CSV table of C-alpha atoms in Angstrom, one decimal:
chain,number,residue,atom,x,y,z
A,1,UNK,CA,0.0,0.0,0.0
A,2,UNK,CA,1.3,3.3,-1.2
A,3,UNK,CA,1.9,5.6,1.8
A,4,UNK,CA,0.8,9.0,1.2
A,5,UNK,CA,2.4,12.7,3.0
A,6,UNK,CA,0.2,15.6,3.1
A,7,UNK,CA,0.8,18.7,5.1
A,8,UNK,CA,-0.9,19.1,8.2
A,9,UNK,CA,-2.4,22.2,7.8
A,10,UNK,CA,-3.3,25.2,5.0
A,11,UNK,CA,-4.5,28.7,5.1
A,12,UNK,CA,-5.9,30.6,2.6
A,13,UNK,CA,-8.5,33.3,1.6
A,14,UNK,CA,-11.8,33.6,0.0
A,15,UNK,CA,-11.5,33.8,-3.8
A,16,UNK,CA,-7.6,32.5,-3.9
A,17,UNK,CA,-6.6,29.4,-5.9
A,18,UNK,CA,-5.9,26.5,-3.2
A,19,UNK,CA,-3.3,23.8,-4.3
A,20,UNK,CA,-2.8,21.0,-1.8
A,21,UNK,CA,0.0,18.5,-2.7
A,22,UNK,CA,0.1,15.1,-1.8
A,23,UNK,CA,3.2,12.7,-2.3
A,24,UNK,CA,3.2,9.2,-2.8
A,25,UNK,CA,6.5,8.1,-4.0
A,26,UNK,CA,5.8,4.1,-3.7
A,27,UNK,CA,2.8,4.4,-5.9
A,28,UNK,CA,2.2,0.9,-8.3
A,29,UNK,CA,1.9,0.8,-11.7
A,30,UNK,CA,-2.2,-0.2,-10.8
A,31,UNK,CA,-2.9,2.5,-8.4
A,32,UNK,CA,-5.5,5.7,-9.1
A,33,UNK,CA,-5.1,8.2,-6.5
A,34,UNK,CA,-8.7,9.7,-5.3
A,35,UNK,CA,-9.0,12.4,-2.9
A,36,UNK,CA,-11.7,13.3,-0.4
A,37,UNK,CA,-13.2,16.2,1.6
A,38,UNK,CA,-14.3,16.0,5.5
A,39,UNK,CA,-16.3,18.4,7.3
A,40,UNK,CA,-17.0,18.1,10.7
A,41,UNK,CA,-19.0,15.3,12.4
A,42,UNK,CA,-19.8,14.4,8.5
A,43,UNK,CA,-18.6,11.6,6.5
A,44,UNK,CA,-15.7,12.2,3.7
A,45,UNK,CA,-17.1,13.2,0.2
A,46,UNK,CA,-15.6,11.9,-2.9
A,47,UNK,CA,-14.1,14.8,-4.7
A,48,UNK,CA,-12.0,13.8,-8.0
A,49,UNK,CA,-9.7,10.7,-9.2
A,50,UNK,CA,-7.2,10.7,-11.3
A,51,UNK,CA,-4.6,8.5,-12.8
A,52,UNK,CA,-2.2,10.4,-14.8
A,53,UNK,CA,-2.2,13.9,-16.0
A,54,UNK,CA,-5.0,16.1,-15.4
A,55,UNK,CA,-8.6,15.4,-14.4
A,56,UNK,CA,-11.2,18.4,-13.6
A,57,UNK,CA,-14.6,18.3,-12.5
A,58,UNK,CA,-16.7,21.2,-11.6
A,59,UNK,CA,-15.2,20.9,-7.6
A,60,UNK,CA,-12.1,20.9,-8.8
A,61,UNK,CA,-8.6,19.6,-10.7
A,62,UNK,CA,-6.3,17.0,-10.1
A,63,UNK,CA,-2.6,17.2,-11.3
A,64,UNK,CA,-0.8,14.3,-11.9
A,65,UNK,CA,2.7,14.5,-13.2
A,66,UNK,CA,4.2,12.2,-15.4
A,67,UNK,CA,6.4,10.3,-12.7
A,68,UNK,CA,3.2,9.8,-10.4
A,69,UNK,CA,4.6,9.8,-7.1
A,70,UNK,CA,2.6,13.2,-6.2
A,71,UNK,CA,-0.3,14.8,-7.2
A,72,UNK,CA,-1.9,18.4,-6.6
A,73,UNK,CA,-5.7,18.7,-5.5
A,74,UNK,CA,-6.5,22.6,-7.1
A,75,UNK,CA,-9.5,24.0,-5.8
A,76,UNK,CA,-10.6,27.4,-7.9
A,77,UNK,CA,-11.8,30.4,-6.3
A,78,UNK,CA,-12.5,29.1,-2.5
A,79,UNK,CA,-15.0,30.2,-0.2
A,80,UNK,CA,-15.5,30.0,3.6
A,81,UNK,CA,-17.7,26.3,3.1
A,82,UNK,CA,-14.4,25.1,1.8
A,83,UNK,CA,-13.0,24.7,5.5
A,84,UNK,CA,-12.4,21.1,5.6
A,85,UNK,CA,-9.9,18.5,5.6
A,86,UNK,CA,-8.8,17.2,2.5
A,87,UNK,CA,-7.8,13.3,2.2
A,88,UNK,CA,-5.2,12.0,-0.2
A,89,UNK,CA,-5.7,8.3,-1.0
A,90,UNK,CA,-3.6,5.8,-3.2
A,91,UNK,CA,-4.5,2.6,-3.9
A,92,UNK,CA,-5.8,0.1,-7.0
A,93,UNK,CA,-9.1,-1.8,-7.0
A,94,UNK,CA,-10.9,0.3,-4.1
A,95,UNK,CA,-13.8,-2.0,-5.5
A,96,UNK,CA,-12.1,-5.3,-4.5
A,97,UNK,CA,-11.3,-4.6,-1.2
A,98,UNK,CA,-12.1,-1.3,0.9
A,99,UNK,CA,-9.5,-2.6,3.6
A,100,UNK,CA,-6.9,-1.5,1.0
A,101,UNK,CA,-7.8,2.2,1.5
A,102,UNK,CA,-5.8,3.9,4.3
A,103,UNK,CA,-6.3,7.2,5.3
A,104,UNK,CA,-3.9,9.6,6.2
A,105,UNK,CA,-3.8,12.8,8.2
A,106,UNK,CA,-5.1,14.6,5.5
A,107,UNK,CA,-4.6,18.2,5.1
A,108,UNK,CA,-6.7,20.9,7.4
A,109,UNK,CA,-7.5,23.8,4.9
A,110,UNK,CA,-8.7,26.8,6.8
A,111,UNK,CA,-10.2,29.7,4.5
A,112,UNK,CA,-10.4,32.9,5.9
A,113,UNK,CA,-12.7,36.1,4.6
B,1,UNK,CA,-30.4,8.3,-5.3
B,2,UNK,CA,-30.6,8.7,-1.6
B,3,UNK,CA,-27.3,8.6,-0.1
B,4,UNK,CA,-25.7,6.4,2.3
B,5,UNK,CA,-27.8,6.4,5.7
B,6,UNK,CA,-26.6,5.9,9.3
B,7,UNK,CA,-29.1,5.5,12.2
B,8,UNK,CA,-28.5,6.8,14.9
B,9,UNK,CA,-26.9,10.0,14.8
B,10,UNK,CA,-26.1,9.9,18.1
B,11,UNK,CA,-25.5,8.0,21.0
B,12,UNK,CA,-25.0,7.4,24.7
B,13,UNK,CA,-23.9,4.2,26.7
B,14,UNK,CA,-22.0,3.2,29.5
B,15,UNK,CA,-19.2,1.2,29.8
B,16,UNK,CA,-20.1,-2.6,29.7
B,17,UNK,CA,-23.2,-1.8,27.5
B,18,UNK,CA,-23.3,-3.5,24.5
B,19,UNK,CA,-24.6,-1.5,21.2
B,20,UNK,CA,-26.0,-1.8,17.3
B,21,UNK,CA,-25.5,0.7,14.7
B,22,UNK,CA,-27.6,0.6,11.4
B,23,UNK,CA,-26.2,1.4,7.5
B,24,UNK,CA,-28.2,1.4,4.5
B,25,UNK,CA,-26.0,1.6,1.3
B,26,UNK,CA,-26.9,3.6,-1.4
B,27,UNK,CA,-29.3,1.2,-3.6
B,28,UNK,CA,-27.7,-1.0,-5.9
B,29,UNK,CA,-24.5,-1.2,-3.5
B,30,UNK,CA,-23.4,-4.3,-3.0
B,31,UNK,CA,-20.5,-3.2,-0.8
B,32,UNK,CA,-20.5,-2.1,2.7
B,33,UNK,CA,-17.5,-1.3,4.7
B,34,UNK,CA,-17.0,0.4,8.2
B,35,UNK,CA,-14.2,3.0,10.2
B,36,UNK,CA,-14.1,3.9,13.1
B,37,UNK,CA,-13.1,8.0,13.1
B,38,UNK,CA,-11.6,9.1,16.3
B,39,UNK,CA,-9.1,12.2,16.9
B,40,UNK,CA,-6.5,10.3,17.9
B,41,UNK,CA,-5.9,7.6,15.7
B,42,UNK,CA,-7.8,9.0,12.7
B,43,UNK,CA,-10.2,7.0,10.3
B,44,UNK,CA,-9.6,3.3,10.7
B,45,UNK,CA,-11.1,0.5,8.9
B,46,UNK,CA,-13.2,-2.1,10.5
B,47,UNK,CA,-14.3,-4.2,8.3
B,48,UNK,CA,-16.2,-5.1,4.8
B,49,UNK,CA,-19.2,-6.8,3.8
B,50,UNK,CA,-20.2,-7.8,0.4
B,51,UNK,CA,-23.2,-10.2,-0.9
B,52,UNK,CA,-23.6,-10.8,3.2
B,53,UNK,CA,-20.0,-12.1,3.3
B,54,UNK,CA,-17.3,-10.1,5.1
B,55,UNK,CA,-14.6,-10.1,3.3
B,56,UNK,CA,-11.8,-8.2,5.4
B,57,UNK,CA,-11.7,-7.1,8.9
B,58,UNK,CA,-9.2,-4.3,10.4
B,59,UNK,CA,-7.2,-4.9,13.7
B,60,UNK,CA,-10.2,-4.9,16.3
B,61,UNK,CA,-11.1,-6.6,19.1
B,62,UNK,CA,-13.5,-9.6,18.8
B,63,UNK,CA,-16.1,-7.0,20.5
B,64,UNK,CA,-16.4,-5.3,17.0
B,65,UNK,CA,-18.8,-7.5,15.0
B,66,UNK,CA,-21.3,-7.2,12.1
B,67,UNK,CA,-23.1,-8.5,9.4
B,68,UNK,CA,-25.1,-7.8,6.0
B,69,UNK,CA,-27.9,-8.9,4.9
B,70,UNK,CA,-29.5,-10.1,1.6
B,71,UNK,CA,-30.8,-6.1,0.9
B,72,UNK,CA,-27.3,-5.2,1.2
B,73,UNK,CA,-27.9,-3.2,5.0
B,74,UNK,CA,-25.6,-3.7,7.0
B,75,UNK,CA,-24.9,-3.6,10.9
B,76,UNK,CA,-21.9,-3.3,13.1
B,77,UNK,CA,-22.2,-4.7,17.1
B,78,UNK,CA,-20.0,-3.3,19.4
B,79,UNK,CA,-20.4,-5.7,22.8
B,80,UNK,CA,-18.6,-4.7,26.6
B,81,UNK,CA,-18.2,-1.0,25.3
B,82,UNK,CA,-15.5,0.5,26.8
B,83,UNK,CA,-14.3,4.4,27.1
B,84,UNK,CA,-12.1,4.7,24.4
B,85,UNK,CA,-14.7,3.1,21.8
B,86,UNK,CA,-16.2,6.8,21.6
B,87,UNK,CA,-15.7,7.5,18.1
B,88,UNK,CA,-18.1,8.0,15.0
B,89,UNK,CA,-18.6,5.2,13.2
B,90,UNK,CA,-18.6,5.7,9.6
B,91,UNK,CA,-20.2,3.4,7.1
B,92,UNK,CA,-19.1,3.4,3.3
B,93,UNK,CA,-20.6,1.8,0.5
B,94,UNK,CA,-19.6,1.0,-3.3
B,95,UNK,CA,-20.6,-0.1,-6.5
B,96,UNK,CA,-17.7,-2.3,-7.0
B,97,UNK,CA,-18.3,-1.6,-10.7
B,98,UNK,CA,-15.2,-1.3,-12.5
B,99,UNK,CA,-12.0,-1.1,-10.6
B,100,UNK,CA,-11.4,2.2,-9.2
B,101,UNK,CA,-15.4,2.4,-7.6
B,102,UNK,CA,-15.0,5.0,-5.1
B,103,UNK,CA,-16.5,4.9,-1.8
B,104,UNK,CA,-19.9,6.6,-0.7
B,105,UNK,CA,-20.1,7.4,2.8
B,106,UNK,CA,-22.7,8.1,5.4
B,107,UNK,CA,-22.4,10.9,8.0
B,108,UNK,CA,-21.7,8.8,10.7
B,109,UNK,CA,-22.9,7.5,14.0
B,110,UNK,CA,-21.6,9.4,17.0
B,111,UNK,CA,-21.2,7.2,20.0
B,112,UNK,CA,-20.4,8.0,23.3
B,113,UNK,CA,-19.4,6.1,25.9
B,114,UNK,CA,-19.3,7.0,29.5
């Protein structure tokens, strides 16, 4: 299982660009690297998943460069009800097996007025 | 489609209590997997459930049990409850439709035990 490092902790402010990088530098050839947002007292939510290069959705992009051991979660434009802690997740099959998902610190994003 | 759904919300034992928590998967999810969330030790996997079998179980004590049944629901048992079991309790289900399915999850069951 790949271990992933996120930081700890981000600030921003409304309206900025947020970029949170996650690395993963044991990361198989089969793995997909997904990343999920927390609130509090709620369960994660599925945000994007990605593979190689880029993937965008209307919540946001995922950066994948061409060696694959990190990836950058981009959020456009945040606002205050994107306080939440972002998860970083690498693993194949999550259909086969959810005990192969392991979740990490995951990054605290604070956005600020 | 309705979302993952976790009954209770909350709730309160004591120690020694034994307790049931309920998780119905989004429909057509075959899947059903459950964490344990606590500050501490962060989201940890119980265990997984699919077509009523479990098919993997995290590093708990024989107190954490569950099951599925033929609808695809799901239920985790916590028996002897003891402080540090305080935690939500997170169910998760998936498709399992192609390989990289990702999860669904509830909002949780917050327990507390005193």
């Amino acid at each position: 299982l790949a271990k992933t490092t996120q930081p700890i902790s981000m600030d921003s402010y409304e309206g900025q660009e947020v970029n949170i990088t996650c690395s993963h530098n044991n990361i198989a050839t089969n793995d997909y690297i997904t990343w999920y947002q927390q609130f509090p007292s709620q369960g994660p939510r599925f945000i994007i998943q990605g593979y190689k290069t880029k993937v965008t959705n209307e919540v946001a992009s995922l950066f994948i460069p061409a060696d694959r051991k990190s990836s950058t979660l981009s959020l456009p434009r945040v606002s205050l009800s994107d306080t939440a802690v972002y998860y970083c997740l690498v693993g194949d099959s999550f259909g086969s097996s959810a005990s192969k998902i392991i979740f990490g610190s995951g990054t605290r994003l604070s956005i600020r007025p | 489609k309705a979302g993952v759904t976790q009954t209770p919300r909350y709730l309160i034992k004591t120690r020694g209590q034994q307790v049931t928590l309920s998780c119905s998967p989004i429909s057509g999810h075959r899947s059903v997997s459950w964490y344990q969330q606590t500050p501490g030790q962060g989201l940890q996997f119980l265990f997984e459930y699919f077509s009523e079998t479990q098919r993997n179980k995290g590093n708990f004590p024989g107190r954490f049990s569950g099951r599925q049944f033929s609808n695809s629901r799901s239920e985790m048992n916590v028996s002897t409850l003891e402080l540090g079991d305080s935690a939500l309790y997170l169910c998760a289900s998936s498709s399992l439709e192609g390989n990289n399915s990702p999860l669904h999850f509830g909002n949780g069951t917050r327990l507390t035990v005193t």
